[in-house]
PDB file of C-alpha atoms and ligand atoms in Angstrom:
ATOM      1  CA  UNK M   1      97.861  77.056  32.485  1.00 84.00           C
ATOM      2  CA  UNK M   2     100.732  79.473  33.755  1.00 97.00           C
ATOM      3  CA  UNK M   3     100.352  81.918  36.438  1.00 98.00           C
ATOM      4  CA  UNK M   4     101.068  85.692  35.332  1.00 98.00           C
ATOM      5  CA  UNK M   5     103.378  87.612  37.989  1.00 98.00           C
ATOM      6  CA  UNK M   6     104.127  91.341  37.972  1.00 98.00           C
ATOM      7  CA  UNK M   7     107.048  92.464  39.905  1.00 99.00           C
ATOM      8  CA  UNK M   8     106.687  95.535  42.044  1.00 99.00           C
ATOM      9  CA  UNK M   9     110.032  96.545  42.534  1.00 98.00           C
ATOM     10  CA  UNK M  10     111.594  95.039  39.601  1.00 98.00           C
ATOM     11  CA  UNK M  11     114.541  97.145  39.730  1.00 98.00           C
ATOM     12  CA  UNK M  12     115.635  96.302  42.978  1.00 98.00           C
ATOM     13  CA  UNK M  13     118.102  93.803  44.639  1.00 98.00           C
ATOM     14  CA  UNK M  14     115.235  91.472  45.603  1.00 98.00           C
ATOM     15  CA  UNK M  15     112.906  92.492  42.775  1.00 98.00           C
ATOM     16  CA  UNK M  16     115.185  91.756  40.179  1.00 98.00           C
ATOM     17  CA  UNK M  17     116.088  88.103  41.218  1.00 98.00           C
ATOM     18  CA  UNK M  18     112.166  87.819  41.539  1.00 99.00           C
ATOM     19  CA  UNK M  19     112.230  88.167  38.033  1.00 98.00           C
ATOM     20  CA  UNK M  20     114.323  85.960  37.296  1.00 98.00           C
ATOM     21  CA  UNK M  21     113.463  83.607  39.557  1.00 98.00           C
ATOM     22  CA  UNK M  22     109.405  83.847  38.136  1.00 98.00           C
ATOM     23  CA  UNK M  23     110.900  83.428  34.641  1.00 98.00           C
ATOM     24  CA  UNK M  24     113.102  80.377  35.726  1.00 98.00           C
ATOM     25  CA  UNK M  25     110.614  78.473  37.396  1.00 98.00           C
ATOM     26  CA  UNK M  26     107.724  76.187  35.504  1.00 98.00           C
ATOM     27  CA  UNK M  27     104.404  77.352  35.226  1.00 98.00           C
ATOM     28  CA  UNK M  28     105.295  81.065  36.041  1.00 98.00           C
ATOM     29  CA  UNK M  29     105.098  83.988  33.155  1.00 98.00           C
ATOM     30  CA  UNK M  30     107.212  87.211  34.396  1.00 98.00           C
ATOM     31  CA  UNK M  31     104.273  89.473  32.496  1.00 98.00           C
ATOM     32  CA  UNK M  32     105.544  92.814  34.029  1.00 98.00           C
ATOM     33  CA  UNK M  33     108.456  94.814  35.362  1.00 98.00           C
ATOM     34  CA  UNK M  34     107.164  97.720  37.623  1.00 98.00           C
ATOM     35  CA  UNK M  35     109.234 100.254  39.737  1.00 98.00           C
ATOM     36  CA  UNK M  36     109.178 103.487  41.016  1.00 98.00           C
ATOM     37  CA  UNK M  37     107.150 106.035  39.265  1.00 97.00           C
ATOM     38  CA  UNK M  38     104.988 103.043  37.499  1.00 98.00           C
ATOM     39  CA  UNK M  39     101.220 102.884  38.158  1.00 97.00           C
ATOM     40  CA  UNK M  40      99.607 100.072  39.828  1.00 98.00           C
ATOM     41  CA  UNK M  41      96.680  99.219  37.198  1.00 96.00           C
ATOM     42  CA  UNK M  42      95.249  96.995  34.941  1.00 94.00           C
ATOM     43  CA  UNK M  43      96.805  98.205  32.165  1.00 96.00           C
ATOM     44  CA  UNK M  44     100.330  98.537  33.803  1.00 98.00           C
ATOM     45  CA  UNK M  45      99.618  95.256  35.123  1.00 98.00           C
ATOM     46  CA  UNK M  46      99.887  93.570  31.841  1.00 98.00           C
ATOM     47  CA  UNK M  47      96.842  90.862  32.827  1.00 97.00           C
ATOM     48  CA  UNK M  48      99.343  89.681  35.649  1.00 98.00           C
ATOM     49  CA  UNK M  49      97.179  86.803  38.248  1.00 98.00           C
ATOM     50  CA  UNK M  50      99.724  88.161  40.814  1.00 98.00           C
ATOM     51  CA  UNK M  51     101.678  90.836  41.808  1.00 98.00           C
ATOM     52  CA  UNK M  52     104.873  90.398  43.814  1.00 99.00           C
ATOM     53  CA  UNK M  53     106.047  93.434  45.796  1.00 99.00           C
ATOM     54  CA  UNK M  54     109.746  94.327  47.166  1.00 99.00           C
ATOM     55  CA  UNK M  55     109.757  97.558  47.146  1.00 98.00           C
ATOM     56  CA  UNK M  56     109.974  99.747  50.674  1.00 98.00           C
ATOM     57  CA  UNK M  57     108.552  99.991  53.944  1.00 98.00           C
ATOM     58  CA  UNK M  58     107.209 103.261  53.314  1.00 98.00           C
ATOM     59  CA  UNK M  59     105.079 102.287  50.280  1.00 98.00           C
ATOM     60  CA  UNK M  60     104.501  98.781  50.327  1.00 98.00           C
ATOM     61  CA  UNK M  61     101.167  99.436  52.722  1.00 98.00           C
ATOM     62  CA  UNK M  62      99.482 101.750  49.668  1.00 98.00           C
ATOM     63  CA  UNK M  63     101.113  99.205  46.845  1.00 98.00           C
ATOM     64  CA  UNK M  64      98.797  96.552  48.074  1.00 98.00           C
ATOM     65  CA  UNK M  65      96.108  98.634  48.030  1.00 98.00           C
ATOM     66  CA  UNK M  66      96.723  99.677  44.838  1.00 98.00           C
ATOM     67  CA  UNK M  67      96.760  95.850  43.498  1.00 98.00           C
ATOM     68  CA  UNK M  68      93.983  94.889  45.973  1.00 98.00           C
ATOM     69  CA  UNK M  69      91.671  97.471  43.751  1.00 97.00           C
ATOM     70  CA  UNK M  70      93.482  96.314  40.400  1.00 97.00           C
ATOM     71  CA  UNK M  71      91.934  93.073  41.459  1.00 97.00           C
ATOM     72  CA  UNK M  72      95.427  90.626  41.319  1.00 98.00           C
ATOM     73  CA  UNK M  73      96.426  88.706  44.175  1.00 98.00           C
ATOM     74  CA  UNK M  74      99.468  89.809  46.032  1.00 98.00           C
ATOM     75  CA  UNK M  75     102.808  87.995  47.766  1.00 99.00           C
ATOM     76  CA  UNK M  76     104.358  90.791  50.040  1.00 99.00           C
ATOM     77  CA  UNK M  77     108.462  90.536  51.188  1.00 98.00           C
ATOM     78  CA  UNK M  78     108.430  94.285  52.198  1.00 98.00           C
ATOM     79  CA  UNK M  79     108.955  94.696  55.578  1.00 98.00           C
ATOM     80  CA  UNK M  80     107.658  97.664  57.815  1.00 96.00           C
ATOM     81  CA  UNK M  81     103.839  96.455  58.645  1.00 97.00           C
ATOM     82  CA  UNK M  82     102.447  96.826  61.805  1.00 97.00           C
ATOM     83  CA  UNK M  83      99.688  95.236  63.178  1.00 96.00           C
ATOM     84  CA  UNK M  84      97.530  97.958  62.369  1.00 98.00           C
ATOM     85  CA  UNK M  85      98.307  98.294  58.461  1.00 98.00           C
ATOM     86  CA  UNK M  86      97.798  94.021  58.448  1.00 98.00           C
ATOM     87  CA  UNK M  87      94.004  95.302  60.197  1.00 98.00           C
ATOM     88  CA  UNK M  88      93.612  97.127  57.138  1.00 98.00           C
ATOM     89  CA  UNK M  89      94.452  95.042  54.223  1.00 98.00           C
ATOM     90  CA  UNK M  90      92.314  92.178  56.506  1.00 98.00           C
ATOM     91  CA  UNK M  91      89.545  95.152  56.348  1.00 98.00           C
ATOM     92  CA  UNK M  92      90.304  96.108  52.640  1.00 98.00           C
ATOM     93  CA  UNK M  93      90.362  92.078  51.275  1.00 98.00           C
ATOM     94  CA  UNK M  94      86.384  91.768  53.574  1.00 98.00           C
ATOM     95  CA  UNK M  95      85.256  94.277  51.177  1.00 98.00           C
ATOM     96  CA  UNK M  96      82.739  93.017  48.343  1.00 97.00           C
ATOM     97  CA  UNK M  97      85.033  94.194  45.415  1.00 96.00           C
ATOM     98  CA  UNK M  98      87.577  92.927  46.428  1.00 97.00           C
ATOM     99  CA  UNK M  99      86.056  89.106  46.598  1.00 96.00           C
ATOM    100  CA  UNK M 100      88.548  86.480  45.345  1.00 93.00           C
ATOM    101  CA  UNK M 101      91.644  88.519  46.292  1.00 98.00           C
ATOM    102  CA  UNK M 102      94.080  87.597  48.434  1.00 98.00           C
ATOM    103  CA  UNK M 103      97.617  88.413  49.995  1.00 98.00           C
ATOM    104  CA  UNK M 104     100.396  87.028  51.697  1.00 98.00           C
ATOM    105  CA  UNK M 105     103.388  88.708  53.476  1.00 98.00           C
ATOM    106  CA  UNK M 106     106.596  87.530  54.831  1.00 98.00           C
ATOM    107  CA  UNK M 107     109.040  88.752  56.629  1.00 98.00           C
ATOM    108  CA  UNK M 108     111.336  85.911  55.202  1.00 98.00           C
ATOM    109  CA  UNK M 109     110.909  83.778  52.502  1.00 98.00           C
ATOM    110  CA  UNK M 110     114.110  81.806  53.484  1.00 98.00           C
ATOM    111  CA  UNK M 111     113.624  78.351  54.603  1.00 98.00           C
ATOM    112  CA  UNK M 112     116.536  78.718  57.353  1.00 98.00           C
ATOM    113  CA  UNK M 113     114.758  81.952  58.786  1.00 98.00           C
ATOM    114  CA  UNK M 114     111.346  80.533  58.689  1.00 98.00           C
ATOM    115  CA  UNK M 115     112.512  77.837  60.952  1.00 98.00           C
ATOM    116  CA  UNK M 116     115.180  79.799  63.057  1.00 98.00           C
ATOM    117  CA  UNK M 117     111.380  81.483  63.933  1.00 98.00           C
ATOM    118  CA  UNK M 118     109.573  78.527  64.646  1.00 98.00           C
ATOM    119  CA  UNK M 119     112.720  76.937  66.545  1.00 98.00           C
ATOM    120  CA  UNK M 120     113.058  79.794  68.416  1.00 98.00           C
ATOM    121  CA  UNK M 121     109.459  80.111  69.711  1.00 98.00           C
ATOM    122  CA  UNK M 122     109.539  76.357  70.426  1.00 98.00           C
ATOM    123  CA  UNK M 123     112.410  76.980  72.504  1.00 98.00           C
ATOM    124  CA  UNK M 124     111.686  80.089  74.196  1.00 98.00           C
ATOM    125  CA  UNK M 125     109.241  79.192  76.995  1.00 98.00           C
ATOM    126  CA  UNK M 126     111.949  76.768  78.506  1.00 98.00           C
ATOM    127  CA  UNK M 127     114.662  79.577  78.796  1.00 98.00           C
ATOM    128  CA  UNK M 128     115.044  82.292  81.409  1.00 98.00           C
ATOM    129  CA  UNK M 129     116.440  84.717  78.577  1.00 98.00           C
ATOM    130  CA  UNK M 130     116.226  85.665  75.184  1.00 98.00           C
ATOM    131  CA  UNK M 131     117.794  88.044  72.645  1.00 98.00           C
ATOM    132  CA  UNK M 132     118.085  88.122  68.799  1.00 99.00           C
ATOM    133  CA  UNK M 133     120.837  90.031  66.770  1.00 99.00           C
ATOM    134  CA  UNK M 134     120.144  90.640  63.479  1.00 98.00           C
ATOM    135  CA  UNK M 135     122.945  91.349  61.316  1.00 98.00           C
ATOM    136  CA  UNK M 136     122.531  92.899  57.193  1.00 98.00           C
ATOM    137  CA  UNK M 137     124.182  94.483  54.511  1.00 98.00           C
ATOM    138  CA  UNK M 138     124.783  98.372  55.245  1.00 98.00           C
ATOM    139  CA  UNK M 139     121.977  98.958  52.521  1.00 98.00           C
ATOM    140  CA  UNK M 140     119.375  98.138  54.122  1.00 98.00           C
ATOM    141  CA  UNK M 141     116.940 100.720  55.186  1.00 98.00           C
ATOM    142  CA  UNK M 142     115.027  99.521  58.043  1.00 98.00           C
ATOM    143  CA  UNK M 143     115.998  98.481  61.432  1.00 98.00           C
ATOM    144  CA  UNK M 144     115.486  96.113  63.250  1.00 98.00           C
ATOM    145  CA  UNK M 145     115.000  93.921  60.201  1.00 98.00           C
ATOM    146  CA  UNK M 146     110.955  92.562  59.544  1.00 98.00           C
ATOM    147  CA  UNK M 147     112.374  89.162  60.529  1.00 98.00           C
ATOM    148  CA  UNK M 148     114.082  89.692  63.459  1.00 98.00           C
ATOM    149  CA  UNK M 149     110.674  91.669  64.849  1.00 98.00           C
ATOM    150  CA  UNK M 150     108.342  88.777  64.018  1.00 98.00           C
ATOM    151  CA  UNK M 151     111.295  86.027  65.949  1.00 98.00           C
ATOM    152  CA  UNK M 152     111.525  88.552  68.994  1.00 98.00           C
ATOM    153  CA  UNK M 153     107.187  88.713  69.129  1.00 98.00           C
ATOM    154  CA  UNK M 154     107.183  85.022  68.527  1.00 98.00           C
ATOM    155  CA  UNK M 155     109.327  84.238  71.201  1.00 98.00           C
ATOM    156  CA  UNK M 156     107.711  86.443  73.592  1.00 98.00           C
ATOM    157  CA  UNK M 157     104.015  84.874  72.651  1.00 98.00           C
ATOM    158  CA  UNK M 158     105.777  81.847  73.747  1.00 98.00           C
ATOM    159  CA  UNK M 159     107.000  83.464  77.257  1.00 98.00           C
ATOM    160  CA  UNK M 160     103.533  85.270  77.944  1.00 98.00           C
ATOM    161  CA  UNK M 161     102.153  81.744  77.418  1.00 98.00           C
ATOM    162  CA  UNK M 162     104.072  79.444  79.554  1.00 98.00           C
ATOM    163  CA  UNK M 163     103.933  82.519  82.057  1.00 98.00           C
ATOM    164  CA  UNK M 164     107.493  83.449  82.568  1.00 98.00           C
ATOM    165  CA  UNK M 165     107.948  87.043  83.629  1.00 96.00           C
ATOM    166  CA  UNK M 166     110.210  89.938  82.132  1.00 98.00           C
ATOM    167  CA  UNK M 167     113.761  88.536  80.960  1.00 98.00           C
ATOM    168  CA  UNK M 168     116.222  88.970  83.722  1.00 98.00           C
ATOM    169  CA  UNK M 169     118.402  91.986  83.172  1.00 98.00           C
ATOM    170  CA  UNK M 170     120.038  94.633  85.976  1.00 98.00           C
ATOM    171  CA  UNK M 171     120.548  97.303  83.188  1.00 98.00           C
ATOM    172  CA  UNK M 172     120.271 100.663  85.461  1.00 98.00           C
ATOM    173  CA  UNK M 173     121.820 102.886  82.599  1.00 98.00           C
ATOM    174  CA  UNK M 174     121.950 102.733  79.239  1.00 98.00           C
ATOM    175  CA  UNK M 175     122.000 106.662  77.747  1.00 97.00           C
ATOM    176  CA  UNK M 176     122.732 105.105  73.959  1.00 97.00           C
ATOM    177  CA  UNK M 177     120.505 102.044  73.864  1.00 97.00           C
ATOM    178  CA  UNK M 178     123.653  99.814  74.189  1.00 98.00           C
ATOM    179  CA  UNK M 179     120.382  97.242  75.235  1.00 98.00           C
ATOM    180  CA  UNK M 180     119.115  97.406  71.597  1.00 98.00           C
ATOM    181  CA  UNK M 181     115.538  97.771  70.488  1.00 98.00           C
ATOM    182  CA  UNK M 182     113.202  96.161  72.752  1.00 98.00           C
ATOM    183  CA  UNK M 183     110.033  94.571  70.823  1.00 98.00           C
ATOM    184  CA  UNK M 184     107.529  93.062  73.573  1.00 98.00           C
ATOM    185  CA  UNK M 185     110.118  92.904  75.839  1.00 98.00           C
ATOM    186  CA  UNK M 186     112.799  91.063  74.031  1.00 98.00           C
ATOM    187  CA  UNK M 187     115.766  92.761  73.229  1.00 98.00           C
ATOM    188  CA  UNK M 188     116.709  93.262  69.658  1.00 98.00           C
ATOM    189  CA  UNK M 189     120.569  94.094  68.174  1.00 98.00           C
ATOM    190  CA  UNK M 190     121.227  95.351  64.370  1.00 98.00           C
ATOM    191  CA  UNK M 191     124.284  95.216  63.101  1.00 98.00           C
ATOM    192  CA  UNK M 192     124.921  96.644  59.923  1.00 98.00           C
ATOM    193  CA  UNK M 193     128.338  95.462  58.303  1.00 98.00           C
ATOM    194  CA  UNK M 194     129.624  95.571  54.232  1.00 98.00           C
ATOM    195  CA  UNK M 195     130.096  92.039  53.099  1.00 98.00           C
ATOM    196  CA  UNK M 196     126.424  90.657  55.010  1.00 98.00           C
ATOM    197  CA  UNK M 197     123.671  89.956  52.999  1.00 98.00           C
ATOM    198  CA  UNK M 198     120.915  88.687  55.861  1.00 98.00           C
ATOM    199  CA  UNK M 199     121.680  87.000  59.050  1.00 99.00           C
ATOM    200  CA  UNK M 200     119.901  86.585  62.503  1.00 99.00           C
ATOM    201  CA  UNK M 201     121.208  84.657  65.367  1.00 98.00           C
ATOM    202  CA  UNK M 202     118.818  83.815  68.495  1.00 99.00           C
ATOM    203  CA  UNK M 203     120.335  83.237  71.672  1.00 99.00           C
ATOM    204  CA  UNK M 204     118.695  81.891  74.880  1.00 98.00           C
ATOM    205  CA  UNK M 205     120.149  81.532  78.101  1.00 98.00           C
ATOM    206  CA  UNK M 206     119.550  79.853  81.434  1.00 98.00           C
ATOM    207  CA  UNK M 207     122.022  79.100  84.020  1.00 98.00           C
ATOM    208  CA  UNK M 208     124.853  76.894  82.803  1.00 98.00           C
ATOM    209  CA  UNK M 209     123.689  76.860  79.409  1.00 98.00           C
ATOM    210  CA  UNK M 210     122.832  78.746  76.075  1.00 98.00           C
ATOM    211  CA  UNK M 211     121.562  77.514  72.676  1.00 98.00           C
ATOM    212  CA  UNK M 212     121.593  79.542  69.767  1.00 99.00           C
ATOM    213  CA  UNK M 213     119.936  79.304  66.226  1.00 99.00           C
ATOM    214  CA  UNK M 214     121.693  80.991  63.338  1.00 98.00           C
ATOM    215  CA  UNK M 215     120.372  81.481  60.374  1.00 98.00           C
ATOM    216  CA  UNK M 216     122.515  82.800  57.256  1.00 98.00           C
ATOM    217  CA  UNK M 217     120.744  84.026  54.042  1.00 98.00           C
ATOM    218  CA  UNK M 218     124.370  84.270  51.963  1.00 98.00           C
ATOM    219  CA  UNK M 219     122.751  85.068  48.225  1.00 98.00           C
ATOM    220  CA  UNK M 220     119.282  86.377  47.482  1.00 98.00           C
ATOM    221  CA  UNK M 221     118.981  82.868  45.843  1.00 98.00           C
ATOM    222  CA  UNK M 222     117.638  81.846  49.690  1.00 98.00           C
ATOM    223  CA  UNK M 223     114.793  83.598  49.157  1.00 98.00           C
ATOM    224  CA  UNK M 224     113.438  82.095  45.963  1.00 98.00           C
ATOM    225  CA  UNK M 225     111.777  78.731  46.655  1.00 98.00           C
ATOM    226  CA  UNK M 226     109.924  80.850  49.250  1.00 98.00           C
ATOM    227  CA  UNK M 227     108.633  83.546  46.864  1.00 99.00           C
ATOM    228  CA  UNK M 228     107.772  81.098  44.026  1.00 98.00           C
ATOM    229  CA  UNK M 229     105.959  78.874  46.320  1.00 98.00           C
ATOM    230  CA  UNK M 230     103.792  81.700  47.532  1.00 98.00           C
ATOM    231  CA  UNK M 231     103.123  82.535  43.866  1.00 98.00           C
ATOM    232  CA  UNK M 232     101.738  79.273  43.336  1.00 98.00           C
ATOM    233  CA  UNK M 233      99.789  79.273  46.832  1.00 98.00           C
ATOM    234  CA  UNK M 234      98.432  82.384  47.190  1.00 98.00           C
ATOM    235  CA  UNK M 235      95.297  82.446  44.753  1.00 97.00           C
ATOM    236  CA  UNK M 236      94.361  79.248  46.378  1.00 97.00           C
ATOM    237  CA  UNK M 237      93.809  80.933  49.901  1.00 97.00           C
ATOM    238  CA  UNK M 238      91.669  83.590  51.296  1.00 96.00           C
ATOM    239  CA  UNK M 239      92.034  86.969  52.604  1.00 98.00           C
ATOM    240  CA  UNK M 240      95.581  87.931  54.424  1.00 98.00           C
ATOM    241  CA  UNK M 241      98.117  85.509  55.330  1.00 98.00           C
ATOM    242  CA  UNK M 242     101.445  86.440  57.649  1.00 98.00           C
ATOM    243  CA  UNK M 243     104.639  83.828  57.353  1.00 98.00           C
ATOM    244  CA  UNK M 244     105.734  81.487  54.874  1.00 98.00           C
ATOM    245  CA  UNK M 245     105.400  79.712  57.863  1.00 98.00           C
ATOM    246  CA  UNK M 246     101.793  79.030  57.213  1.00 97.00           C
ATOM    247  CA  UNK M 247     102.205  77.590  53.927  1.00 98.00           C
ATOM    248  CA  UNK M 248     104.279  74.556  55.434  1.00 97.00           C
ATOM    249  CA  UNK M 249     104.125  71.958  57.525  1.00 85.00           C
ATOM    250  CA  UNK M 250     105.919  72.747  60.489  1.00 87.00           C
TER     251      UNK M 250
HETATM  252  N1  LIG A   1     110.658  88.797  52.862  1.00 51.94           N
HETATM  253  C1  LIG A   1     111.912  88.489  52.487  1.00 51.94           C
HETATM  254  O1  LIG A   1     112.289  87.300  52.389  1.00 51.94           O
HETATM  255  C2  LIG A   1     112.861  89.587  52.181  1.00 51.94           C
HETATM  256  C3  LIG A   1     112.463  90.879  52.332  1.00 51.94           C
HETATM  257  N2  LIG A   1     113.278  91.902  51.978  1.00 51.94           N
HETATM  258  C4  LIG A   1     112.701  93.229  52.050  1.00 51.94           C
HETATM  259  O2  LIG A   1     112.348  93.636  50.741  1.00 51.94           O
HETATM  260  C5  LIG A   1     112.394  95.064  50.647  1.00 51.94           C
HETATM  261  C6  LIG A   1     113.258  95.462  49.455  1.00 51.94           C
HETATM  262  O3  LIG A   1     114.584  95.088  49.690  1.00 51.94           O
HETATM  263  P1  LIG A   1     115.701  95.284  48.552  1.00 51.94           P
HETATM  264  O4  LIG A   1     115.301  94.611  47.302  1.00 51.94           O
HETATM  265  O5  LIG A   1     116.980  94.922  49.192  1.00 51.94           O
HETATM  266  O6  LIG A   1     115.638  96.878  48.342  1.00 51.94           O
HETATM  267  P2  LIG A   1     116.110  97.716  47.064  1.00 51.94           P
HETATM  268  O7  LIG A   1     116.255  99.119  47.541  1.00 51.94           O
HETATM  269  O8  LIG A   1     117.252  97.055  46.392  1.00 51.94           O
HETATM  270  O9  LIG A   1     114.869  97.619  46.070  1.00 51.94           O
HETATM  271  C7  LIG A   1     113.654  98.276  46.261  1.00 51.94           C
HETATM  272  C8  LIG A   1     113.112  98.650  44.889  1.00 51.94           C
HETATM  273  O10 LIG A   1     111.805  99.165  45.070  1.00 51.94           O
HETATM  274  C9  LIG A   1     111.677 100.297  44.227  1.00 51.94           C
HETATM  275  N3  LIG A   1     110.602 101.146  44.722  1.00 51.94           N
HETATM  276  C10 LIG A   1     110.626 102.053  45.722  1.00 51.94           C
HETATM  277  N4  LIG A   1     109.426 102.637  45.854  1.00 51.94           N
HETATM  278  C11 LIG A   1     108.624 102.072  44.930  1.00 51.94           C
HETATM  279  C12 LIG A   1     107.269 102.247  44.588  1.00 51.94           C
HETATM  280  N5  LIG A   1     106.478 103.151  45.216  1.00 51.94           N
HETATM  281  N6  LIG A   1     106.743 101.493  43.598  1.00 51.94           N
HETATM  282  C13 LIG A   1     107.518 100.604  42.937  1.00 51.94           C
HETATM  283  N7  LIG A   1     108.820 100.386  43.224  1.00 51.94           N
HETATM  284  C14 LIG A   1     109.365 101.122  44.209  1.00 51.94           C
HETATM  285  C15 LIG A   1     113.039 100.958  44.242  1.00 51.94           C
HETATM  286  O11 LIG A   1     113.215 101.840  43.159  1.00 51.94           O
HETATM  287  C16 LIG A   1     113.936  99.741  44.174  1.00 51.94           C
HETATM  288  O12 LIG A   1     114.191  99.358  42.848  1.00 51.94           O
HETATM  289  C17 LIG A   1     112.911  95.546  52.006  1.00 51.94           C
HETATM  290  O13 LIG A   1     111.823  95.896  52.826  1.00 51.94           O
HETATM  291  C18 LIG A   1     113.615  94.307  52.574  1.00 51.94           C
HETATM  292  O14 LIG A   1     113.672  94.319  53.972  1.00 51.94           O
HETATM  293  C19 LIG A   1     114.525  91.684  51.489  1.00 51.94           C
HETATM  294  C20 LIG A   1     115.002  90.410  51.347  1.00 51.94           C
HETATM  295  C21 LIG A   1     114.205  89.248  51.683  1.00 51.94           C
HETATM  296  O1  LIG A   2     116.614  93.949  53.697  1.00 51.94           O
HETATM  297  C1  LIG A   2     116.997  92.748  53.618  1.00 51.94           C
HETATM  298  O2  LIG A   2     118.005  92.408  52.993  1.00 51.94           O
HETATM  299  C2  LIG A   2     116.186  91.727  54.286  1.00 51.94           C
HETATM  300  N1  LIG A   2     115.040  92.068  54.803  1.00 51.94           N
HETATM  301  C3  LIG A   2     114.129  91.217  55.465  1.00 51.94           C
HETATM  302  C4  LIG A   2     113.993  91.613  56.910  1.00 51.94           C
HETATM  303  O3  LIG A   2     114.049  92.815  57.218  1.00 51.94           O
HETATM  304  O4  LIG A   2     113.773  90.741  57.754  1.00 51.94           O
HETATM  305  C5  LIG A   2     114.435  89.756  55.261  1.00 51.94           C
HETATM  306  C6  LIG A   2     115.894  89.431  55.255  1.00 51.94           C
HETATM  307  O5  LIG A   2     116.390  89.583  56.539  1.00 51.94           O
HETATM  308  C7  LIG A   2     116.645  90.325  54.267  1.00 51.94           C
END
């Protein structure tokens, strides 16, 4: 039997080779086509199993809501969730109507970013700094990129837990934030340049020494086994699940 998928954000750069992808691959019927100004229901939901969402981080929280309540399961690639709106969709998925739903959401459903992650928080406890640059197409509306947040608060997990202290840095002033963002304590660059499509490069230093992992996303096409395989997975698991990560075995 084939698994019905909706796609929330058909229109869209990733939404549209979601469809395409979903009607390429076995076992997967592309059963609706949803974007902006669509509804989230049953009806509009064309008796999907699950709903795939790239849409944008200001409406992706209430979109999986929305699908929660029309009772599909969901595979998230928006970025923008905090660890407060995960709390909720754990809360909302605990909730007796909502029994036999569940979601997962990546940051990256690229192989080559899901391990640039896991490299990098393998590597980080044994290096005295850290710092990821992130580097996109000039369309993109969110910085710093979902991905490069979840490397920088994996690598710092990593730190906290082999107990090495702040990274060192004799910064005194920095008006423009020439540092970058700074997400638990690692610093984060974006660069946003016309010709990218998705990029992130971690580097870690010590003295004498620096390794970096790159990871280069060059065509949307990256992104596919990731989102199909999460399509197949995701009705088999329960309640919320963050990473692709999780769905392999690293
Ligand atoms: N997890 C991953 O592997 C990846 C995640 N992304 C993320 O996916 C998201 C989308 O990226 P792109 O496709 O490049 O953006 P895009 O701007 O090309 O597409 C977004 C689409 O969502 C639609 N949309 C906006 N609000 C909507 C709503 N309320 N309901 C339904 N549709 C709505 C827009 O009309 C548009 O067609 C971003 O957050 C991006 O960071 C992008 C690439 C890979
Ligand atoms: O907007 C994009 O393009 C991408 N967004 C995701 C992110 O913010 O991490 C994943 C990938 O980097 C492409």
């Amino acid at each position: 039997m084939s698994i019905a998928v909706a796609v929330v954000g058909a229109a869209g750069r990733m939404g549209s080779t979601v469809c395409q992808a979903v009607q390429d691959a076995d076992g997967l019927e592309l059963v609706a086509r949803l974007d902006v100004g669509d509804e989230l229901t049953l009806a509009t939901l064309n008796g999907a199993d699950v709903a795939v969402d790239f849409t944008h981080p200001a409406v992706t929280e209430d979109n999986v809501h929305a699908l929660i309540d029309a009772g599909v399961d969901v595979v998230v690639g928006t970025t923008g969730w905090t660890d407060e709106s995960y709390e909720r969709v754990r809360e909302h998925l605990e909730r007796p109507e909502a029994a036999g739903c569940s979601v997962i959401i990546a940051p990256n459903f690229a192989l080559s970013a899901v391990l640039t992650m896991s490299f990098a928080a393998k590597a980080a406890r044994y290096f005295e700094s850290a710092e990821v640059i992130e580097l996109h197409h000039p369309n993109k509306v969110d910085a710093p990129s979902g991905t490069a947040i979840a490397t920088a608060r994996g690598i710092a997990a990593a730190r906290a837990e082999a107990g090495l202290g702040p990274v060192p840095d004799a910064t005194e002033t920095d008006p423009d934030g020439a540092r970058g963002a700074v997400v638990d304590g690692v610093h984060v660059h974006a660069v946003r340049l016309r010709g990218l499509t998705a990029h992130e490069e971690v580097v870690l230093g010590n003295p004498g020494e620096q390794l970096t992992i790159r990871t280069d996303s060059f065509d949307r096409a990256s992104f596919m086994p990731g989102v199909v395989l999460a399509v197949r997975e995701v009705g088999a698991r329960e309640g919320l699940t963050i990473g692709l990560d999780q769905l392999l075995d690293l």
